[in-house]
Amino acid sequence: MPNARISLPKAKLSAVLGHLAKIPASLSMTTIQTSPDGLWLYQSGHGLDVQLCFPEARTESRVTTSVNTAALAQMVSVAPGEAVEVEVGPSGLKFGTGGYRASLNGLIVDYDEPPIEAEGGVVVPIAELGRAIRCVRHAVGGVNRPHFRGVQLEFSPGNLRAVASDGYRLARYDLGVDGPLNGKAMLPLKPLDAALGILSTQDGAATLQLHGGRLAVIGEAVRLALTPMGQGLPNVENAIPKSYVAEAIVDPRALIQAIRRVSLLSPQDNRRIDLSFSEQRLEVRGAGDYGEGRDEVPLDTYRGEPLALSLNAVYLYDALSCIEGMARIKISDPRSPIAVEALEDARYLGVIAPILNP
Amino acid sequence: MPNARISLPKAKLSAVLGHLAKIPASLSMTTIQTSPDGLWLYQSGHGLDVQLCFPEARTESRVTTSVNTAALAQMVSVAPGEAVEVEVGPSGLKFGTGGYRASLNGLIVDYDEPPIEAEGGVVVPIAELGRAIRCVRHAVGGVNRPHFRGVQLEFSPGNLRAVASDGYRLARYDLGVDGPLNGKAMLPLKPLDAALGILSTQDGAATLQLHGGRLAVIGEAVRLALTPMGQGLPNVENAIPKSYVAEAIVDPRALIQAIRRVSLLSPQDNRRIDLSFSEQRLEVRGAGDYGEGRDEVPLDTYRGEPLALSLNAVYLYDALSCIEGMARIKISDPRSPIAVEALEDARYLGVIAPILNP
């Protein structure tokens, strides 16, 4: 079998390899296979299998080798020019343009990757799927135990909901979808982040399907399989208040600025800030060992009696961060969770439990 | 004593505080004193005392307080606008513009900072002093034990020399100076880096003086005192070859690119690359467990017989990095150190011991 010569776009290949290198695995190897469809990259790790095609690099022959992912990523990043010229042989890769020549040793592998399949399922634009997950991801909470925390995808007729919660706050995002899929998958954070990175290099739409206990994501040139955690979220909908007594419309960017200024002086343990809502403005205060600060933000509209409550500054900051346009803050009472919504995007909801004053 | 109100340029104050926060100290506090000369910041740490003036903020009254450096740096960084309005009182600072108000608690201190003095000494432009030290700093070697490694300043009639060496390589930079100073000071890396950072916020020239066992650096609005390490460098001049058999002129940026590409495949322990000099070109090779690579760089001129030798890629990369214009590489023999010079700046010299082939 002769070696196969191909040319790949350097920027896209670098981005893909950077994400592949982040897939948790004991030994990170990427299998490379030339084919008449294009160049396939195969990678398996804890909780995530990836199959990705560069259709621009078609070859007659089918040659397979397996190389260290990080070494390949580094060699591509320093290769000269905007296209990477590669010769794929069974025992590794050869690079080179001009006076530069390099070879990367590969393992001889002899196999065909079992295809990741999805019959039926629902179709979602890749960019929207990424946005839905990124908008709720913050509510997973601290990054101490990323293998035990995750984002849950819930499929029901006409809807794909992404939900995350750490018990103190909740975020959810509803994507309308066509398709008959039912079920849910709680996806652990590390493989999910790697999957989002890989999807961000791809255009178009993907089909999502629950298949053999895994979530398959199948796009035009990418196929992912994610293994959910055994246990999903408890029923978090009960934490969302059913009625509200006050509602404020505020520019989330102005409020984020005020939170940044004032929360510097908040206690390190609960990052408490005190919010006072009144007719025209929202006052934000923080106080701790180093001193105290206050700032104020104009309210576009406020409906309700003047109200005061205390929140963790980080939770409010996170909940506001993915809102474009204006934000709506809804208050039930100062001892119940508040709701944070995007005025122009009903698909997003953030819910934050207040800090109760002693 | 009434509080004193001042206005400070935010960008410069942020830069200064960022550097002050990096001074090694068990508890990092900055003493702030208003005065008719301007606002003084005083800070003491392990191996470095700093006194820095903002002459744009003069006040009639003299008020002193002492605050946590990191908290102050953060509060300044989030303050709105381009000028920071501060009220200095004996028990702390008050900030505020518009709806934003914050107070930072301070310790009441009652003292006058002992002045850092220098009679005589030599005068050096601050920017040139910074460049001299930055050009040799790489040769200090690994950052594992920064408290035990340093850059040596050697004063002799008409010259200030900065020297660093880790035993495998040497870098030196000669600054011509006027003045009668003799002596040397081996400055540990961490306080030296903090001092360079602080000096980078200042213009003009500084007077350098060895005074009471310390190095004083006195500029128009800054005074530093650095404590040298007890032991200086051994006599490293002996390591510099006295004669050379070959000399190559090369573009350091092109050679750095080739080193980056090829050294990826070098062994992790000694980062060995093999260099072959010949009439028109320099060939660079690296080989290790993952594979091998080669690249070539044109030589502007080469005098001597074709020669091959092996070097640590990182050492050559570092030695070339501060050279503007073309570089001259001088070879004595493949088992002796090479010299790396800047063709257009005779003040710089790098020396690297080769890796001897077994």
XYZ file of C-alpha atoms in Angstrom:
716
model
C 0.000 0.000 0.000
C 1.646 3.296 -1.034
C 1.751 6.246 1.357
C -0.944 8.883 0.814
C -0.057 12.573 0.366
C -2.554 15.165 1.534
C -2.761 18.886 2.250
C -4.767 20.187 5.234
C -5.782 23.713 6.320
C -3.405 24.503 9.197
C -5.673 26.758 11.294
C -8.593 24.311 11.353
C -6.352 21.283 11.915
C -4.625 23.091 14.812
C -7.973 23.947 16.399
C -9.258 20.366 16.079
C -6.062 18.851 17.510
C -6.062 21.325 20.406
C -9.535 20.104 21.376
C -8.683 16.427 20.821
C -5.669 16.831 23.136
C -8.045 17.919 25.930
C -10.127 14.740 25.880
C -9.413 12.956 29.176
C -7.506 9.754 28.394
C -4.715 7.728 29.952
C -2.668 7.807 26.747
C -3.841 10.276 24.137
C -3.411 8.795 20.658
C -5.107 9.958 17.467
C -5.740 7.436 14.719
C -5.436 8.907 11.239
C -7.000 7.250 8.219
C -6.921 8.409 4.619
C -9.938 7.508 2.518
C -11.915 8.468 -0.587
C -14.276 10.490 1.730
C -11.426 12.554 3.127
C -9.001 12.282 6.046
C -10.546 10.798 9.190
C -9.273 11.449 12.711
C -10.425 8.945 15.355
C -9.980 9.432 19.072
C -11.371 7.678 22.137
C -11.183 8.880 25.718
C -13.002 8.608 29.025
C -16.620 9.390 28.207
C -16.106 10.628 24.633
C -15.380 9.058 21.246
C -14.692 11.353 18.312
C -14.661 10.711 14.564
C -13.909 13.776 12.479
C -13.416 14.123 8.730
C -11.483 16.635 6.621
C -13.390 16.133 3.354
C -10.942 18.460 1.552
C -8.240 15.755 1.796
C -9.565 12.828 -0.260
C -7.238 10.049 -1.407
C -7.684 6.888 -3.442
C -5.811 4.731 -0.966
C -6.834 3.862 2.583
C -3.830 4.139 4.949
C -4.107 4.062 8.762
C -1.645 5.003 11.524
C -1.883 6.134 15.143
C 0.203 8.986 16.633
C 0.604 10.864 19.916
C -2.007 13.641 19.890
C 0.009 16.308 21.737
C 3.129 15.758 19.607
C 1.044 15.997 16.428
C -0.666 19.182 17.667
C 2.707 20.808 18.387
C 4.206 19.813 15.039
C 1.231 21.223 13.164
C 1.388 24.468 15.151
C 5.012 25.179 14.126
C 4.737 23.979 10.508
C 5.435 26.798 8.011
C 2.721 28.169 5.728
C -1.073 28.035 5.877
C -1.471 24.501 4.553
C 0.128 21.472 6.175
C 1.554 18.972 3.691
C 1.454 15.474 5.179
C 2.390 12.049 3.898
C 0.493 9.337 5.773
C 2.147 5.919 5.986
C 1.342 2.918 8.181
C 4.259 3.688 10.523
C 3.697 7.426 10.904
C 3.490 10.848 9.305
C 5.973 12.865 7.263
C 5.716 16.652 7.096
C 7.567 19.095 4.929
C 7.668 22.186 2.791
C 10.817 23.977 1.618
C 13.855 23.054 3.696
C 11.676 21.805 6.567
C 11.212 18.035 6.909
C 9.939 16.111 9.910
C 8.660 12.649 10.665
C 6.362 11.646 13.515
C 6.502 7.983 14.504
C 3.154 6.164 14.454
C 1.856 2.822 15.634
C 0.789 0.401 12.943
C -2.919 -0.194 13.501
C -5.152 -2.419 11.476
C -8.770 -1.738 12.113
C -11.873 -0.032 10.945
C -13.445 2.271 13.478
C -16.917 1.009 14.444
C -19.267 3.672 13.089
C -21.167 5.923 15.507
C -24.744 5.641 14.320
C -28.031 7.385 14.951
C -31.331 6.322 13.481
C -34.009 8.975 13.848
C -33.241 11.458 16.593
C -33.575 15.240 16.460
C -31.765 17.750 14.266
C -30.219 20.872 15.866
C -27.967 23.584 14.388
C -24.499 22.983 15.905
C -24.063 26.656 16.868
C -27.383 26.672 18.778
C -26.564 23.469 20.626
C -23.250 25.012 21.692
C -24.926 28.208 22.862
C -27.559 26.312 24.883
C -24.923 24.332 26.768
C -22.580 27.293 27.296
C -25.458 29.368 28.735
C -26.221 26.838 31.477
C -22.712 25.533 32.121
C -21.874 28.063 34.872
C -24.581 26.633 37.148
C -22.646 23.357 37.399
C -20.666 25.201 40.065
C -17.078 24.875 41.295
C -14.584 23.012 39.165
C -13.254 20.907 42.046
C -14.742 17.624 40.901
C -15.413 18.027 37.170
C -15.858 14.286 36.677
C -18.835 14.278 39.033
C -20.579 17.357 37.703
C -22.343 17.828 34.449
C -24.975 19.359 32.206
C -28.189 17.425 31.641
C -29.849 17.283 28.229
C -33.564 16.468 28.395
C -35.397 15.430 25.245
C -39.175 15.691 25.094
C -41.540 16.070 22.138
C -40.672 19.359 20.416
C -38.017 20.401 22.955
C -34.369 19.870 23.881
C -33.632 21.344 27.310
C -30.129 21.870 28.736
C -30.144 22.091 32.558
C -27.431 22.533 35.166
C -27.582 23.061 38.914
C -25.252 22.933 41.902
C -28.090 23.050 44.438
C -27.770 26.814 45.021
C -28.610 27.917 41.513
C -30.096 26.545 38.351
C -29.833 27.431 34.676
C -31.822 26.014 31.812
C -32.112 26.641 28.102
C -34.894 25.333 25.841
C -34.201 24.623 22.182
C -37.269 23.929 20.077
C -36.636 20.821 17.959
C -38.532 18.584 15.578
C -38.427 14.907 16.313
C -39.799 12.150 18.463
C -36.872 11.753 20.899
C -37.578 11.157 24.615
C -35.118 10.643 27.440
C -32.257 12.398 29.168
C -28.481 12.294 29.445
C -26.368 13.824 32.248
C -23.056 14.649 30.540
C -19.915 15.042 32.682
C -18.131 18.361 32.286
C -14.676 17.431 30.981
C -15.691 15.304 27.997
C -18.578 17.717 27.350
C -16.175 20.678 27.134
C -13.937 18.742 24.747
C -17.007 17.856 22.649
C -18.147 21.510 22.543
C -14.664 22.530 21.416
C -14.671 19.993 18.599
C -18.198 20.980 17.532
C -17.116 24.653 17.433
C -14.861 23.789 14.459
C -17.876 22.493 12.499
C -20.705 24.185 10.604
C -24.251 23.119 9.832
C -26.588 20.947 11.845
C -26.191 17.736 13.831
C -28.503 14.844 14.578
C -28.754 13.909 18.270
C -29.789 10.427 19.289
C -29.741 8.332 22.456
C -28.289 5.027 21.299
C -27.007 2.103 23.327
C -26.908 4.164 26.524
C -24.867 6.938 24.890
C -25.632 10.277 23.283
C -24.608 10.348 19.619
C -24.036 13.711 17.880
C -23.739 13.279 14.125
C -22.866 16.152 11.812
C -21.790 16.265 8.200
C -18.093 15.718 8.984
C -18.140 14.843 12.681
C -19.501 12.026 14.834
C -19.338 12.106 18.628
C -20.509 9.617 21.240
C -20.781 10.825 24.848
C -21.276 8.521 27.832
C -23.716 9.979 30.398
C -23.201 9.695 34.155
C -25.331 7.106 35.884
C -27.296 9.577 37.912
C -29.093 12.631 36.586
C -30.312 15.771 38.336
C -33.126 15.496 40.863
C -36.326 17.267 39.854
C -35.100 20.842 39.987
C -38.242 22.455 38.601
C -39.686 22.594 42.125
C -37.058 25.201 43.041
C -38.488 27.703 40.541
C -41.009 30.061 42.187
C -44.468 29.965 40.672
C -45.331 33.637 41.230
C -43.473 36.908 41.649
C -44.195 40.165 43.490
C -41.628 42.391 41.780
C -39.912 42.641 38.416
C -36.966 44.802 37.283
C -35.615 45.403 33.779
C -31.886 46.212 33.821
C -28.901 46.377 31.473
C -26.920 43.228 32.406
C -23.591 44.806 31.396
C -24.077 47.758 33.772
C -25.082 45.420 36.594
C -22.073 43.166 35.934
C -19.773 46.223 36.227
C -21.332 47.158 39.563
C -21.028 43.561 40.823
C -17.335 43.481 39.876
C -16.611 46.711 41.748
C -18.547 45.937 44.882
C -17.910 42.205 45.259
C -14.157 42.798 45.689
C -15.004 43.754 49.247
C -17.409 40.839 49.838
C -16.457 38.075 52.275
C -14.441 35.323 50.571
C -16.691 32.526 51.850
C -20.122 33.459 50.483
C -19.245 36.485 48.274
C -22.352 38.177 49.629
C -23.697 41.356 48.037
C -26.819 43.212 49.164
C -29.271 44.421 46.521
C -31.904 47.126 47.114
C -34.500 47.508 44.375
C -36.558 50.696 44.210
C -38.521 52.696 41.655
C -35.645 53.960 39.526
C -32.497 52.227 40.624
C -30.830 49.138 41.986
C -28.266 49.736 44.721
C -25.520 47.114 45.188
C -23.457 46.932 48.389
C -20.629 44.698 49.569
C -18.726 44.714 52.848
C -15.993 42.575 54.375
C -12.747 42.683 56.327
C -10.990 45.056 53.919
C -13.742 47.664 53.702
C -17.036 48.330 51.980
C -18.329 49.516 48.644
C -21.558 50.528 46.964
C -22.636 51.259 43.429
C -25.936 51.833 41.704
C -27.472 50.870 38.389
C -30.490 52.545 36.760
C -33.560 50.335 36.288
C -35.359 50.560 32.975
C -38.619 49.687 34.692
C -39.495 48.373 38.131
C -42.839 46.942 39.135
C -43.471 46.233 42.807
C -42.704 47.582 46.271
C -39.089 48.479 47.198
C -37.301 45.242 48.158
C -33.915 44.187 49.539
C -32.197 40.797 49.353
C -28.713 39.277 49.446
C -27.050 37.069 46.825
C -23.721 35.422 46.083
C -22.068 37.906 43.684
C -20.567 35.151 41.519
C -23.932 33.465 40.977
C -25.577 36.691 39.811
C -22.577 37.579 37.628
C -22.677 34.137 35.974
C -26.444 34.171 35.455
C -26.264 37.563 33.684
C -23.219 36.769 31.560
C -24.863 35.015 28.620
C -27.726 37.528 28.278
C -27.667 39.701 25.177
C -29.972 42.739 25.257
C -31.769 43.596 28.512
C -32.294 41.320 31.521
C -35.426 40.785 33.608
C -34.993 39.995 37.321
C -38.091 38.551 39.010
C -38.432 38.435 42.791
C -40.859 36.236 44.658
C -39.882 37.284 48.186
C -36.468 38.017 49.753
C -36.235 34.465 51.149
C -37.093 32.663 47.895
C -35.013 32.178 44.746
C -34.976 34.958 42.154
C -35.350 34.370 38.418
C -33.055 35.951 35.817
C -34.307 36.018 32.226
C -33.255 37.458 28.885
C -35.908 39.953 27.781
C -35.422 39.054 24.125
C -34.823 35.300 24.438
C -37.440 33.308 26.330
C -35.359 30.135 25.975
C -33.003 31.047 28.860
C -33.782 30.997 32.593
C -31.441 31.418 35.569
C -32.600 30.822 39.153
C -30.545 31.807 42.227
C -31.264 31.066 45.888
C -30.675 34.132 48.104
C -28.350 34.323 51.106
C -30.644 34.434 54.123
C -29.793 37.124 56.643
C -29.106 35.643 60.065
C -5.477 66.500 60.455
C -8.050 66.647 57.622
C -8.197 63.894 55.012
C -6.423 64.656 51.728
C -8.220 64.347 48.367
C -6.173 63.425 45.314
C -6.649 62.245 41.744
C -4.294 59.650 40.216
C -3.879 58.330 36.645
C -5.538 54.896 36.739
C -3.385 53.079 34.154
C -0.069 54.055 35.751
C -1.320 53.427 39.292
C -2.611 49.985 38.244
C 0.748 49.111 36.679
C 2.696 50.238 39.761
C 0.426 48.333 42.164
C 0.607 45.187 40.032
C 4.398 45.235 40.377
C 4.304 46.099 44.090
C 1.999 43.122 44.683
C 4.704 40.831 43.239
C 7.378 41.829 45.756
C 7.982 38.753 47.928
C 6.732 39.524 51.440
C 4.994 37.674 54.245
C 2.215 40.269 54.437
C 2.065 42.689 51.549
C 1.091 46.153 52.801
C 1.580 49.446 50.978
C 2.040 52.606 53.012
C 0.503 55.668 51.387
C 1.565 59.173 52.329
C 0.277 62.444 50.932
C 2.780 65.304 50.845
C 3.599 68.602 49.142
C 5.950 66.625 46.777
C 3.161 64.327 45.651
C 1.708 60.995 46.785
C 4.324 58.548 48.064
C 3.898 54.763 48.064
C 6.239 52.854 50.386
C 6.687 49.108 50.342
C 9.195 46.743 51.914
C 9.680 43.084 51.107
C 12.316 40.368 51.164
C 15.317 41.878 49.399
C 13.607 45.012 48.043
C 12.412 48.329 49.472
C 10.458 50.659 47.203
C 9.596 54.347 47.523
C 7.640 55.733 44.595
C 6.122 59.172 44.083
C 3.181 60.383 42.005
C 4.230 64.050 41.716
C 0.928 64.875 39.961
C -0.915 64.411 43.295
C 0.468 67.129 45.593
C -1.358 68.083 48.793
C -0.735 70.601 51.548
C -1.356 68.093 54.313
C 0.732 65.044 55.175
C -1.536 62.026 55.878
C -0.270 58.437 56.192
C -2.070 55.079 56.156
C -1.166 51.484 55.301
C -3.393 49.158 53.224
C -3.349 45.633 51.795
C -1.547 45.859 48.438
C -3.572 43.232 46.555
C -6.926 44.641 47.722
C -5.852 48.147 46.683
C -4.663 46.885 43.278
C -8.009 45.175 42.646
C -10.059 48.193 43.714
C -8.088 50.475 41.430
C -8.464 48.059 38.514
C -12.291 48.108 38.688
C -12.700 51.827 39.473
C -14.655 53.650 36.738
C -13.025 56.283 34.531
C -9.400 57.035 33.679
C -8.556 58.923 36.865
C -8.934 57.422 40.327
C -10.337 59.849 42.905
C -9.048 58.944 46.365
C -9.468 60.462 49.797
C -6.572 59.486 52.070
C -7.276 59.394 55.808
C -5.261 57.909 58.664
C -7.562 54.866 58.879
C -7.802 54.092 55.175
C -8.808 55.175 51.684
C -12.131 56.275 50.223
C -12.805 55.955 46.491
C -15.671 57.252 44.443
C -17.041 58.833 41.323
C -20.706 58.976 40.303
C -22.794 56.407 42.155
C -19.715 54.328 43.035
C -18.327 54.658 46.573
C -15.909 52.343 48.342
C -13.721 52.419 51.411
C -10.590 50.349 52.013
C -9.618 49.897 55.652
C -6.070 50.980 56.525
C -3.775 50.632 59.503
C -2.916 53.817 61.335
C 0.839 54.224 60.980
C 2.914 57.023 62.381
C 6.327 57.151 60.845
C 8.532 58.745 58.298
C 10.130 56.341 55.882
C 13.924 56.403 56.255
C 15.163 57.863 52.971
C 17.049 55.651 50.513
C 20.163 57.657 49.748
C 23.013 57.556 47.263
C 25.963 59.899 47.308
C 27.947 59.785 44.081
C 27.375 56.603 42.116
C 26.780 56.253 38.380
C 23.932 57.579 36.255
C 22.176 55.224 33.789
C 19.043 55.728 31.650
C 16.333 53.549 33.257
C 15.326 51.987 29.914
C 18.937 50.922 29.185
C 19.394 49.415 32.639
C 16.208 47.407 32.100
C 17.352 46.201 28.687
C 20.778 45.145 29.991
C 19.255 43.008 32.735
C 16.510 41.530 30.541
C 19.109 40.512 27.916
C 21.121 38.416 30.376
C 18.309 37.174 32.598
C 17.652 33.968 30.605
C 21.112 32.607 31.472
C 20.126 32.397 35.148
C 18.532 29.106 34.110
C 15.570 27.149 35.468
C 13.102 28.886 37.729
C 13.102 26.109 40.340
C 14.965 28.034 43.007
C 14.521 31.719 42.130
C 15.674 32.838 45.576
C 19.080 31.264 45.006
C 19.655 32.498 41.480
C 20.350 35.980 40.305
C 21.877 38.515 37.959
C 25.191 40.083 38.938
C 25.889 43.773 38.353
C 29.606 44.588 38.191
C 30.737 48.198 38.450
C 34.179 49.177 37.198
C 35.537 52.514 35.973
C 33.513 53.492 32.894
C 31.452 50.286 32.794
C 28.400 48.625 34.328
C 28.251 44.940 33.390
C 25.224 42.681 33.916
C 26.188 38.973 34.013
C 24.213 35.771 34.515
C 25.211 32.120 34.276
C 23.829 28.731 35.260
C 27.121 26.926 34.620
C 26.113 25.740 31.124
C 25.727 29.157 29.559
C 26.614 32.745 30.223
C 25.207 36.084 29.129
C 26.654 39.507 29.739
C 25.813 43.051 28.748
C 28.139 46.068 29.104
C 26.686 49.533 29.658
C 29.176 52.366 29.357
C 28.740 54.705 32.339
C 30.416 57.761 33.801
C 31.369 57.580 37.427
C 33.847 56.218 39.905
C 31.844 53.248 41.250
C 33.619 49.932 41.931
C 32.159 46.713 43.308
C 29.516 44.136 42.509
C 26.076 43.012 43.611
C 24.474 39.599 42.924
C 20.733 40.353 42.846
C 18.257 37.504 43.475
C 15.716 36.999 40.714
C 12.348 37.587 42.398
C 13.015 41.002 43.930
C 14.992 41.938 40.803
C 12.004 41.150 38.565
C 9.726 43.217 40.809
C 12.254 46.076 40.691
C 12.452 45.911 36.874
C 8.663 46.039 36.710
C 8.518 49.120 38.918
C 11.310 50.820 36.959
C 9.428 50.129 33.706
C 6.740 52.585 34.882
C 9.351 55.361 35.184
C 11.114 57.599 32.660
C 14.486 59.324 32.692
C 17.700 58.236 34.334
C 18.586 56.704 37.685
C 21.623 56.943 39.927
C 23.045 53.586 41.068
C 25.082 53.347 44.237
C 26.347 50.608 46.530
C 25.452 51.864 49.986
C 25.464 50.031 53.305
C 25.729 46.633 51.606
C 22.744 47.331 49.334
C 22.263 48.568 45.791
C 20.332 51.848 45.688
C 18.566 52.893 42.459
C 17.401 56.505 42.638
C 15.318 58.100 39.919
C 13.341 61.311 39.793
C 10.208 59.787 41.351
C 11.413 56.361 42.487
C 13.905 55.022 45.008
C 14.722 51.314 45.286
C 17.081 49.444 47.594
C 18.002 45.864 46.654
C 19.784 43.439 48.992
C 22.393 41.324 47.160
C 22.959 37.637 47.882
C 26.006 36.840 49.959
C 27.810 34.985 47.236
C 28.434 36.238 43.720
C 29.309 34.375 40.523
C 32.685 32.646 40.268
C 34.998 34.101 37.640
C 33.051 33.169 34.532
C 35.273 34.987 32.049
C 37.506 31.907 31.838
C 34.680 30.037 30.096
C 34.784 32.407 27.106
C 37.036 31.055 24.315
C 39.911 33.322 23.382
C 40.011 32.451 19.677
C 37.621 31.140 17.050
C 38.026 29.055 13.881
C 34.658 29.786 12.266
C 32.116 32.592 12.195
C 28.560 32.687 10.785
C 26.247 35.667 10.269
C 22.577 34.646 10.466
C 19.121 36.190 10.884
C 18.234 35.294 14.501
C 14.484 35.276 13.770
C 14.888 32.671 11.000
C 17.102 30.529 13.226
C 14.624 30.798 16.117
C 11.841 29.541 13.802
C 13.955 26.556 12.772
C 14.828 25.797 16.412
C 11.137 25.865 17.375
C 10.204 23.437 14.605
C 13.000 20.976 15.107
C 13.365 21.004 18.893
C 9.818 19.640 19.334
C 11.321 16.272 18.489
C 14.406 16.680 20.715
C 14.779 14.516 23.820
C 13.082 16.087 26.851
C 16.171 15.770 29.067
C 18.815 17.747 27.166
C 16.719 19.229 24.307
C 19.593 18.398 21.973
C 19.698 19.787 18.442
C 22.494 19.154 15.939
C 23.835 22.084 13.920
C 25.826 21.720 10.679
C 27.465 24.909 9.412
C 28.613 25.076 5.797
C 29.326 27.697 3.150
C 25.791 28.904 2.514
C 23.523 27.370 5.085
C 23.027 26.125 8.600
C 21.201 22.805 8.917
C 19.349 22.112 12.185
C 18.294 18.588 13.164
C 16.461 17.124 16.144
C 15.523 13.520 16.896
C 13.851 11.726 19.787
C 11.281 9.083 20.680
C 8.461 10.657 18.661
C 10.383 11.127 15.420
C 12.875 13.446 13.781
C 12.949 16.786 12.030
C 15.307 19.001 10.073
C 15.229 22.536 8.807
C 17.752 24.881 7.254
C 18.543 28.557 7.509
C 20.568 30.581 4.979
C 23.826 32.060 6.272
C 24.603 35.630 5.308
C 28.310 34.854 5.445
C 30.320 31.928 6.772
C 34.057 31.948 7.364
C 35.761 28.662 8.183
C 35.620 24.949 7.368
C 32.264 23.096 7.525
C 31.592 22.241 11.181
C 29.017 20.280 13.191
C 28.147 20.569 16.872
C 25.253 19.892 19.253
C 23.523 22.355 21.591
C 20.596 22.539 23.981
C 17.846 24.103 21.822
C 16.515 26.235 24.682
C 19.917 27.782 25.386
C 20.414 28.817 21.754
C 16.834 30.094 21.504
C 17.288 32.208 24.651
C 20.680 33.570 23.597
C 19.266 34.735 20.229
C 16.039 36.193 21.612
C 17.219 39.660 22.623
C 19.240 40.282 19.441
C 17.877 42.940 17.103
C 19.359 42.951 13.595
C 21.687 40.109 12.573
C 23.486 37.664 14.874
C 27.085 36.452 14.744
C 27.832 32.897 15.921
C 31.515 32.202 16.645
C 32.839 28.655 16.988
C 36.114 27.741 18.617
C 35.861 23.969 18.166
C 32.896 21.570 18.483
C 33.867 20.685 22.069
C 34.252 24.280 23.314
C 31.586 26.898 24.055
C 30.233 28.978 21.179
C 29.759 32.746 21.333
C 26.558 34.488 20.195
C 26.788 38.220 19.503
C 24.599 40.983 18.114
C 26.214 42.293 14.940
C 25.019 45.829 15.625
C 25.403 45.938 19.410
C 28.806 45.010 20.812
C 27.494 45.330 24.374
C 25.841 41.874 24.350
C 27.547 38.479 24.505
C 26.038 35.008 24.954
C 28.187 31.916 25.526
C 26.836 28.346 25.365
C 28.627 25.099 26.192
C 27.932 22.384 23.584
C 26.494 18.931 24.249
C 29.401 16.529 23.789
C 28.640 13.513 21.631
C 29.223 10.291 23.526
